[in-house]
Amino acid sequence: MSEKFDVIVVGAGPAGSACALTCAQSGLKVLLIERGEYPGSKNVMGGVLYRKQMEELIPEFWKEAPLERPVIEQRFWMMDKESVVSFGYKGLEWAEENNYNNFTVLRAQFDQWFASKAVQAGALLINETVVLECIVENGKVVGVRTDRPDGDIYADVVVLADGVNSLLGKQLGFHKEFRPDEVALTVMEVINLPKEKINDRFNLSDNQGCTIEIFGDSTKGNLGTAFLYTNKDSLNIGVGTTLSSMIKAKLKPYDLLDYLKNHPMVKPLIEGGESAEYLAHLIPEGGYRSVPKVAGNGVVLIGDAAQLVNAIHREGSNMAMSSGKMAAETIIEAKHRNDFSESSLNLYREKLYDSFIMKDLEKYKDAAHTFEKYPQYFNEYVPMMNKAMSKFFTVDGTPKRDKQKEIMKSITKERGVINVAKDMYRAWKAVK
Ligand code: FAD
């Protein structure tokens, strides 16, 4: 393939397809390269897709996209061995088309559909093609080398949307190998279950979905979370911790998933289901301080390749799409100026830092490091919360004021008053 493109996008995940779609819509000649058999065939996500950022790319996408359920309830569980403290929000307004907030999706179907929208807009998609490296001439990225025969392809700009490992970003020296505390290893399973059972167990109607984020015993007290999301007639269940926690606590990812599936609080919700798929993937969780250089001469990094994930709010796909759109808008402007230098493409960096993406990552810049360094939040406070709630709700004739005093006393006895004050202040500082 010797023809030259305006833009080559490497990777047809949410970031790559968003970028390819926006560039193609403005008339640029776009090549989208995907290593999988089809877009989404290798991609993994817990499954929550956000309306806002998707709608900015394809208005009213829910009328044709392969979605599972609009989410109307978000639950948070602080789980101990045989109990759970839960809170959350359920709102019927989220079941209304005007107010859809987010949806559950299965990535293999969704990514395929999303990439097809880029193709409809004029992008050329080639699957089963691995980009081996960027071609660099005189300090500028001018194209990519693929594993096809005659595999060199040229373009004014190459967009790296190749996901969390971004070997291509590494090749260009934009980042080093990520440290074990900068990435989480997550394993998940899709479990088929009849929709009537899902509706009964989660108290839902057909077109209503529920998400549960689970902390504490789900990761055996380590930094990380588990999740359980409802699809139409299947459930997505998964669990992950930072690689460093996994190594330190000698956890085996699949053992952790088995432990979760057999937990007395979880088992009744998935019982009788048939395992349809097992998946494992890394999530970039280094946050603000791990975001690498995102623009160079003839090249930009978007989505997971640029570490754009807000782990606290499990937002990644939306950041991928928004960064893809911002990169595309920058490339379109650069095309008008016919200037694809680093300083021209740095407009993308400015847009990114001015957006919710970097503002949110900056807000939580210390969170992951704090919670990893001080594991008591997961392995001590979660059990303490459960004990406290059990005591509080047990009617045993003790006056409520005495009960409150007892609870406070047992918490401060376990950690010490000063330590509790320090822990609270530290947690507040990490998420304020
Ligand atoms: P990816 O989706 O990883 O896409 C990268 C693409 O590039 C892939 O298609 C890959 O095959 C292709 N590729 C890679 N290298 C090459 C190459 N050399 N040549 C050609 N093609 C290549 N986010 C949410 O918003 N909500 C959630 O509920 C959520 N849950 C998650 C649960 C799990 C278990 C995981 C792992 C992630 C979750 N995320 C979630 C994060 C979200 O999945 C990512 O942030 C998002 O997929 C990033 O999109 P991307 O396009 O940047 O990368």
PDB file of C-alpha atoms in Angstrom, residues 123-335:
ATOM      1  CA  ALA A 123     -12.285   6.178   6.744  1.00  0.00           C
ATOM      2  CA  LEU A 124     -10.572   3.068   5.406  1.00  0.00           C
ATOM      3  CA  LEU A 125     -10.390   0.276   8.021  1.00  0.00           C
ATOM      4  CA  ILE A 126      -7.913  -2.573   7.758  1.00  0.00           C
ATOM      5  CA  ASN A 127      -8.155  -5.393  10.303  1.00  0.00           C
ATOM      6  CA  GLU A 128      -5.703  -8.143  11.218  1.00  0.00           C
ATOM      7  CA  THR A 129      -2.812  -5.769  10.682  1.00  0.00           C
ATOM      8  CA  VAL A 130      -0.243  -5.036  13.367  1.00  0.00           C
ATOM      9  CA  VAL A 131       1.647  -1.765  13.349  1.00  0.00           C
ATOM     10  CA  LEU A 132       5.177  -2.788  14.257  1.00  0.00           C
ATOM     11  CA  GLU A 133       6.713   0.665  14.553  1.00  0.00           C
ATOM     12  CA  CYS A 134       6.440   4.282  13.527  1.00  0.00           C
ATOM     13  CA  ILE A 135       8.563   5.388  10.590  1.00  0.00           C
ATOM     14  CA  VAL A 136      10.625   8.384  11.672  1.00  0.00           C
ATOM     15  CA  GLU A 137      12.469  10.609   9.184  1.00  0.00           C
ATOM     16  CA  ASN A 138      14.441  13.693  10.218  1.00  0.00           C
ATOM     17  CA  GLY A 139      12.911  13.629  13.695  1.00  0.00           C
ATOM     18  CA  LYS A 140       9.350  13.492  12.360  1.00  0.00           C
ATOM     19  CA  VAL A 141       6.911  10.584  12.336  1.00  0.00           C
ATOM     20  CA  VAL A 142       5.952  10.136   8.682  1.00  0.00           C
ATOM     21  CA  GLY A 143       4.137   6.798   8.697  1.00  0.00           C
ATOM     22  CA  VAL A 144       3.935   3.288  10.093  1.00  0.00           C
ATOM     23  CA  ARG A 145       5.532  -0.079   9.382  1.00  0.00           C
ATOM     24  CA  THR A 146       3.005  -2.916   9.468  1.00  0.00           C
ATOM     25  CA  ASP A 147       3.299  -6.706   9.384  1.00  0.00           C
ATOM     26  CA  ARG A 148       1.812  -6.826   5.861  1.00  0.00           C
ATOM     27  CA  PRO A 149       3.940  -7.445   2.811  1.00  0.00           C
ATOM     28  CA  ASP A 150       4.750  -3.927   1.444  1.00  0.00           C
ATOM     29  CA  GLY A 151       3.720  -2.837   4.888  1.00  0.00           C
ATOM     30  CA  ASP A 152       5.024   0.761   5.019  1.00  0.00           C
ATOM     31  CA  ILE A 153       2.252   3.359   4.914  1.00  0.00           C
ATOM     32  CA  TYR A 154       2.734   7.133   5.048  1.00  0.00           C
ATOM     33  CA  ALA A 155       0.671  10.016   6.444  1.00  0.00           C
ATOM     34  CA  ASP A 156       0.958  13.627   7.643  1.00  0.00           C
ATOM     35  CA  VAL A 157      -0.017  12.548  11.156  1.00  0.00           C
ATOM     36  CA  VAL A 158       0.005   9.208  12.971  1.00  0.00           C
ATOM     37  CA  VAL A 159      -2.406   8.845  15.890  1.00  0.00           C
ATOM     38  CA  LEU A 160      -1.408   6.292  18.501  1.00  0.00           C
ATOM     39  CA  ALA A 161      -4.622   4.779  19.900  1.00  0.00           C
ATOM     40  CA  ASP A 162      -3.004   1.424  20.578  1.00  0.00           C
ATOM     41  CA  GLY A 163      -4.154   1.098  24.173  1.00  0.00           C
ATOM     42  CA  VAL A 164      -2.572   0.684  27.580  1.00  0.00           C
ATOM     43  CA  ASN A 165       0.745  -0.894  26.592  1.00  0.00           C
ATOM     44  CA  SER A 166       1.354   1.525  23.715  1.00  0.00           C
ATOM     45  CA  LEU A 167       4.516  -0.127  22.474  1.00  0.00           C
ATOM     46  CA  LEU A 168       4.584   2.532  19.776  1.00  0.00           C
ATOM     47  CA  GLY A 169       4.622   5.386  22.311  1.00  0.00           C
ATOM     48  CA  LYS A 170       7.449   3.590  24.061  1.00  0.00           C
ATOM     49  CA  GLN A 171       9.353   3.160  20.802  1.00  0.00           C
ATOM     50  CA  LEU A 172       9.189   6.937  20.288  1.00  0.00           C
ATOM     51  CA  GLY A 173      10.456   7.533  23.832  1.00  0.00           C
ATOM     52  CA  PHE A 174       7.208   9.194  24.961  1.00  0.00           C
ATOM     53  CA  HIS A 175       7.070   6.927  27.996  1.00  0.00           C
ATOM     54  CA  LYS A 176       8.987   4.095  29.634  1.00  0.00           C
ATOM     55  CA  GLU A 177       7.644   0.665  30.601  1.00  0.00           C
ATOM     56  CA  PHE A 178       4.880   1.453  33.108  1.00  0.00           C
ATOM     57  CA  ARG A 179       5.647   0.615  36.732  1.00  0.00           C
ATOM     58  CA  PRO A 180       3.531  -2.118  38.444  1.00  0.00           C
ATOM     59  CA  ASP A 181       1.803   0.563  40.556  1.00  0.00           C
ATOM     60  CA  GLU A 182       0.746   2.446  37.396  1.00  0.00           C
ATOM     61  CA  VAL A 183      -1.379  -0.357  35.938  1.00  0.00           C
ATOM     62  CA  ALA A 184      -4.128  -2.593  37.300  1.00  0.00           C
ATOM     63  CA  LEU A 185      -4.601  -6.150  36.129  1.00  0.00           C
ATOM     64  CA  THR A 186      -8.282  -6.965  35.818  1.00  0.00           C
ATOM     65  CA  VAL A 187      -9.964 -10.253  35.003  1.00  0.00           C
ATOM     66  CA  MET A 188     -13.607 -10.535  34.120  1.00  0.00           C
ATOM     67  CA  GLU A 189     -16.178 -13.050  33.055  1.00  0.00           C
ATOM     68  CA  VAL A 190     -19.372 -12.717  31.054  1.00  0.00           C
ATOM     69  CA  ILE A 191     -22.031 -14.953  32.611  1.00  0.00           C
ATOM     70  CA  ASN A 192     -25.174 -15.750  30.658  1.00  0.00           C
ATOM     71  CA  LEU A 193     -28.347 -15.600  32.732  1.00  0.00           C
ATOM     72  CA  PRO A 194     -31.967 -15.333  31.560  1.00  0.00           C
ATOM     73  CA  LYS A 195     -33.193 -11.747  31.588  1.00  0.00           C
ATOM     74  CA  GLU A 196     -36.125 -12.596  33.919  1.00  0.00           C
ATOM     75  CA  LYS A 197     -33.647 -13.819  36.544  1.00  0.00           C
ATOM     76  CA  ILE A 198     -31.544 -10.659  36.149  1.00  0.00           C
ATOM     77  CA  ASN A 199     -34.631  -8.475  36.497  1.00  0.00           C
ATOM     78  CA  ASP A 200     -35.778 -10.327  39.646  1.00  0.00           C
ATOM     79  CA  ARG A 201     -32.406 -10.451  41.338  1.00  0.00           C
ATOM     80  CA  PHE A 202     -31.522  -6.815  40.677  1.00  0.00           C
ATOM     81  CA  ASN A 203     -35.067  -5.439  40.941  1.00  0.00           C
ATOM     82  CA  LEU A 204     -35.139  -4.137  37.354  1.00  0.00           C
ATOM     83  CA  SER A 205     -37.434  -4.000  34.348  1.00  0.00           C
ATOM     84  CA  ASP A 206     -36.336  -5.073  30.859  1.00  0.00           C
ATOM     85  CA  ASN A 207     -34.794  -1.785  29.805  1.00  0.00           C
ATOM     86  CA  GLN A 208     -33.135  -0.933  33.130  1.00  0.00           C
ATOM     87  CA  GLY A 209     -29.596  -1.719  34.231  1.00  0.00           C
ATOM     88  CA  CYS A 210     -27.657  -1.780  37.485  1.00  0.00           C
ATOM     89  CA  THR A 211     -23.962  -1.456  38.311  1.00  0.00           C
ATOM     90  CA  ILE A 212     -22.316  -2.544  41.556  1.00  0.00           C
ATOM     91  CA  GLU A 213     -18.766  -1.481  42.479  1.00  0.00           C
ATOM     92  CA  ILE A 214     -17.367  -3.637  45.274  1.00  0.00           C
ATOM     93  CA  PHE A 215     -14.532  -2.703  47.651  1.00  0.00           C
ATOM     94  CA  GLY A 216     -12.856  -4.501  50.539  1.00  0.00           C
ATOM     95  CA  ASP A 217     -13.021  -8.278  50.669  1.00  0.00           C
ATOM     96  CA  SER A 218     -13.568  -8.421  46.891  1.00  0.00           C
ATOM     97  CA  THR A 219      -9.808  -7.842  46.547  1.00  0.00           C
ATOM     98  CA  LYS A 220      -8.963  -9.530  49.857  1.00  0.00           C
ATOM     99  CA  GLY A 221      -8.401  -6.070  51.325  1.00  0.00           C
ATOM    100  CA  ASN A 222      -6.003  -4.856  48.637  1.00  0.00           C
ATOM    101  CA  LEU A 223      -6.182  -1.613  46.640  1.00  0.00           C
ATOM    102  CA  GLY A 224      -8.597  -2.331  43.806  1.00  0.00           C
ATOM    103  CA  THR A 225     -12.235  -2.992  43.051  1.00  0.00           C
ATOM    104  CA  ALA A 226     -14.597  -5.569  41.729  1.00  0.00           C
ATOM    105  CA  PHE A 227     -17.670  -4.957  39.623  1.00  0.00           C
ATOM    106  CA  LEU A 228     -20.931  -6.631  38.697  1.00  0.00           C
ATOM    107  CA  TYR A 229     -22.928  -5.105  35.837  1.00  0.00           C
ATOM    108  CA  THR A 230     -26.181  -6.198  34.226  1.00  0.00           C
ATOM    109  CA  ASN A 231     -26.483  -6.722  30.473  1.00  0.00           C
ATOM    110  CA  LYS A 232     -29.704  -7.767  28.685  1.00  0.00           C
ATOM    111  CA  ASP A 233     -29.268 -11.464  29.357  1.00  0.00           C
ATOM    112  CA  SER A 234     -25.832 -11.704  30.846  1.00  0.00           C
ATOM    113  CA  LEU A 235     -23.765 -10.277  33.697  1.00  0.00           C
ATOM    114  CA  ASN A 236     -20.249  -8.852  33.597  1.00  0.00           C
ATOM    115  CA  ILE A 237     -18.317  -9.689  36.729  1.00  0.00           C
ATOM    116  CA  GLY A 238     -14.685  -8.740  37.261  1.00  0.00           C
ATOM    117  CA  VAL A 239     -12.019  -7.838  39.752  1.00  0.00           C
ATOM    118  CA  GLY A 240      -8.673  -6.096  39.594  1.00  0.00           C
ATOM    119  CA  THR A 241      -5.863  -4.658  41.673  1.00  0.00           C
ATOM    120  CA  THR A 242      -2.708  -2.790  40.794  1.00  0.00           C
ATOM    121  CA  LEU A 243       0.007  -5.124  39.561  1.00  0.00           C
ATOM    122  CA  SER A 244       2.146  -4.052  42.512  1.00  0.00           C
ATOM    123  CA  SER A 245      -0.574  -5.104  45.006  1.00  0.00           C
ATOM    124  CA  MET A 246      -0.971  -8.385  43.183  1.00  0.00           C
ATOM    125  CA  ILE A 247       2.748  -9.087  43.386  1.00  0.00           C
ATOM    126  CA  LYS A 248       3.008  -7.949  47.023  1.00  0.00           C
ATOM    127  CA  ALA A 249       0.015  -9.995  48.211  1.00  0.00           C
ATOM    128  CA  LYS A 250       0.898 -12.922  45.887  1.00  0.00           C
ATOM    129  CA  LEU A 251      -2.602 -12.823  44.396  1.00  0.00           C
ATOM    130  CA  LYS A 252      -3.503 -14.863  41.361  1.00  0.00           C
ATOM    131  CA  PRO A 253      -6.052 -12.952  39.248  1.00  0.00           C
ATOM    132  CA  TYR A 254      -8.247 -15.947  38.411  1.00  0.00           C
ATOM    133  CA  ASP A 255      -8.235 -17.125  42.052  1.00  0.00           C
ATOM    134  CA  LEU A 256      -9.436 -13.650  43.005  1.00  0.00           C
ATOM    135  CA  LEU A 257     -12.292 -13.856  40.500  1.00  0.00           C
ATOM    136  CA  ASP A 258     -13.255 -17.324  41.805  1.00  0.00           C
ATOM    137  CA  TYR A 259     -13.164 -15.998  45.358  1.00  0.00           C
ATOM    138  CA  LEU A 260     -15.481 -13.148  44.344  1.00  0.00           C
ATOM    139  CA  LYS A 261     -17.897 -15.427  42.504  1.00  0.00           C
ATOM    140  CA  ASN A 262     -18.171 -17.659  45.570  1.00  0.00           C
ATOM    141  CA  HIS A 263     -18.539 -14.821  48.065  1.00  0.00           C
ATOM    142  CA  PRO A 264     -21.836 -15.226  49.978  1.00  0.00           C
ATOM    143  CA  MET A 265     -22.900 -11.671  49.035  1.00  0.00           C
ATOM    144  CA  VAL A 266     -22.236 -12.245  45.315  1.00  0.00           C
ATOM    145  CA  LYS A 267     -22.985 -15.915  44.674  1.00  0.00           C
ATOM    146  CA  PRO A 268     -26.797 -15.676  44.886  1.00  0.00           C
ATOM    147  CA  LEU A 269     -26.779 -12.956  42.202  1.00  0.00           C
ATOM    148  CA  ILE A 270     -24.890 -15.021  39.633  1.00  0.00           C
ATOM    149  CA  GLU A 271     -26.031 -18.524  40.605  1.00  0.00           C
ATOM    150  CA  GLY A 272     -27.243 -20.733  37.754  1.00  0.00           C
ATOM    151  CA  GLY A 273     -25.490 -18.591  35.137  1.00  0.00           C
ATOM    152  CA  GLU A 274     -23.325 -20.062  32.389  1.00  0.00           C
ATOM    153  CA  SER A 275     -19.855 -18.751  31.826  1.00  0.00           C
ATOM    154  CA  ALA A 276     -19.644 -17.352  28.282  1.00  0.00           C
ATOM    155  CA  GLU A 277     -16.263 -15.627  28.220  1.00  0.00           C
ATOM    156  CA  TYR A 278     -13.128 -15.068  30.337  1.00  0.00           C
ATOM    157  CA  LEU A 279     -11.104 -11.927  29.699  1.00  0.00           C
ATOM    158  CA  ALA A 280      -8.044 -10.237  31.202  1.00  0.00           C
ATOM    159  CA  HIS A 281      -6.649  -6.788  30.539  1.00  0.00           C
ATOM    160  CA  LEU A 282      -4.533  -4.026  32.038  1.00  0.00           C
ATOM    161  CA  ILE A 283      -5.971  -0.641  33.024  1.00  0.00           C
ATOM    162  CA  PRO A 284      -3.705   2.413  33.125  1.00  0.00           C
ATOM    163  CA  GLU A 285      -4.172   3.750  36.644  1.00  0.00           C
ATOM    164  CA  GLY A 286      -1.124   5.953  37.126  1.00  0.00           C
ATOM    165  CA  GLY A 287      -3.307   9.041  36.744  1.00  0.00           C
ATOM    166  CA  TYR A 288      -2.163  12.621  36.271  1.00  0.00           C
ATOM    167  CA  ARG A 289       1.524  12.099  36.969  1.00  0.00           C
ATOM    168  CA  SER A 290       1.779   9.164  34.545  1.00  0.00           C
ATOM    169  CA  VAL A 291       0.344  10.968  31.532  1.00  0.00           C
ATOM    170  CA  PRO A 292       3.216  11.041  29.027  1.00  0.00           C
ATOM    171  CA  LYS A 293       4.032  13.604  26.375  1.00  0.00           C
ATOM    172  CA  VAL A 294       0.977  13.494  24.092  1.00  0.00           C
ATOM    173  CA  ALA A 295       2.173  15.286  20.940  1.00  0.00           C
ATOM    174  CA  GLY A 296       5.338  15.177  18.859  1.00  0.00           C
ATOM    175  CA  ASN A 297       6.353  15.940  15.291  1.00  0.00           C
ATOM    176  CA  GLY A 298       3.699  14.211  13.180  1.00  0.00           C
ATOM    177  CA  VAL A 299       2.260  12.148  16.042  1.00  0.00           C
ATOM    178  CA  VAL A 300      -0.266  12.295  18.902  1.00  0.00           C
ATOM    179  CA  LEU A 301      -1.263   9.831  21.675  1.00  0.00           C
ATOM    180  CA  ILE A 302      -4.892   9.373  22.730  1.00  0.00           C
ATOM    181  CA  GLY A 303      -6.962   7.245  25.131  1.00  0.00           C
ATOM    182  CA  ASP A 304      -5.294   4.518  27.182  1.00  0.00           C
ATOM    183  CA  ALA A 305      -2.097   4.996  25.170  1.00  0.00           C
ATOM    184  CA  ALA A 306      -1.852   8.367  26.941  1.00  0.00           C
ATOM    185  CA  GLN A 307      -2.937   6.844  30.324  1.00  0.00           C
ATOM    186  CA  LEU A 308      -6.215   8.762  30.293  1.00  0.00           C
ATOM    187  CA  VAL A 309      -8.254   6.800  32.845  1.00  0.00           C
ATOM    188  CA  ASN A 310      -9.997   8.049  35.977  1.00  0.00           C
ATOM    189  CA  ALA A 311      -9.928   4.867  38.057  1.00  0.00           C
ATOM    190  CA  ILE A 312     -11.850   6.375  40.984  1.00  0.00           C
ATOM    191  CA  HIS A 313     -14.880   6.981  38.751  1.00  0.00           C
ATOM    192  CA  ARG A 314     -14.168   4.010  36.371  1.00  0.00           C
ATOM    193  CA  GLU A 315     -14.120   6.445  33.441  1.00  0.00           C
ATOM    194  CA  GLY A 316     -11.906   5.417  30.554  1.00  0.00           C
ATOM    195  CA  SER A 317     -13.981   4.932  27.409  1.00  0.00           C
ATOM    196  CA  ASN A 318     -15.336   8.484  27.624  1.00  0.00           C
ATOM    197  CA  MET A 319     -11.845   9.931  28.078  1.00  0.00           C
ATOM    198  CA  ALA A 320     -10.684   7.839  25.144  1.00  0.00           C
ATOM    199  CA  MET A 321     -13.462   9.225  22.925  1.00  0.00           C
ATOM    200  CA  SER A 322     -13.028  12.827  24.034  1.00  0.00           C
ATOM    201  CA  SER A 323      -9.269  12.740  23.605  1.00  0.00           C
ATOM    202  CA  GLY A 324      -9.786  11.166  20.154  1.00  0.00           C
ATOM    203  CA  LYS A 325     -12.138  13.973  19.194  1.00  0.00           C
ATOM    204  CA  MET A 326      -9.792  16.692  20.511  1.00  0.00           C
ATOM    205  CA  ALA A 327      -6.850  15.161  18.663  1.00  0.00           C
ATOM    206  CA  ALA A 328      -8.925  15.032  15.465  1.00  0.00           C
ATOM    207  CA  GLU A 329      -9.964  18.690  15.791  1.00  0.00           C
ATOM    208  CA  THR A 330      -6.307  19.613  16.250  1.00  0.00           C
ATOM    209  CA  ILE A 331      -5.286  17.607  13.174  1.00  0.00           C
ATOM    210  CA  ILE A 332      -8.018  19.276  11.085  1.00  0.00           C
ATOM    211  CA  GLU A 333      -6.704  22.707  12.129  1.00  0.00           C
ATOM    212  CA  ALA A 334      -3.114  21.591  11.470  1.00  0.00           C
ATOM    213  CA  LYS A 335      -4.164  20.493   7.981  1.00  0.00           C
TER     214      LYS A 335
END
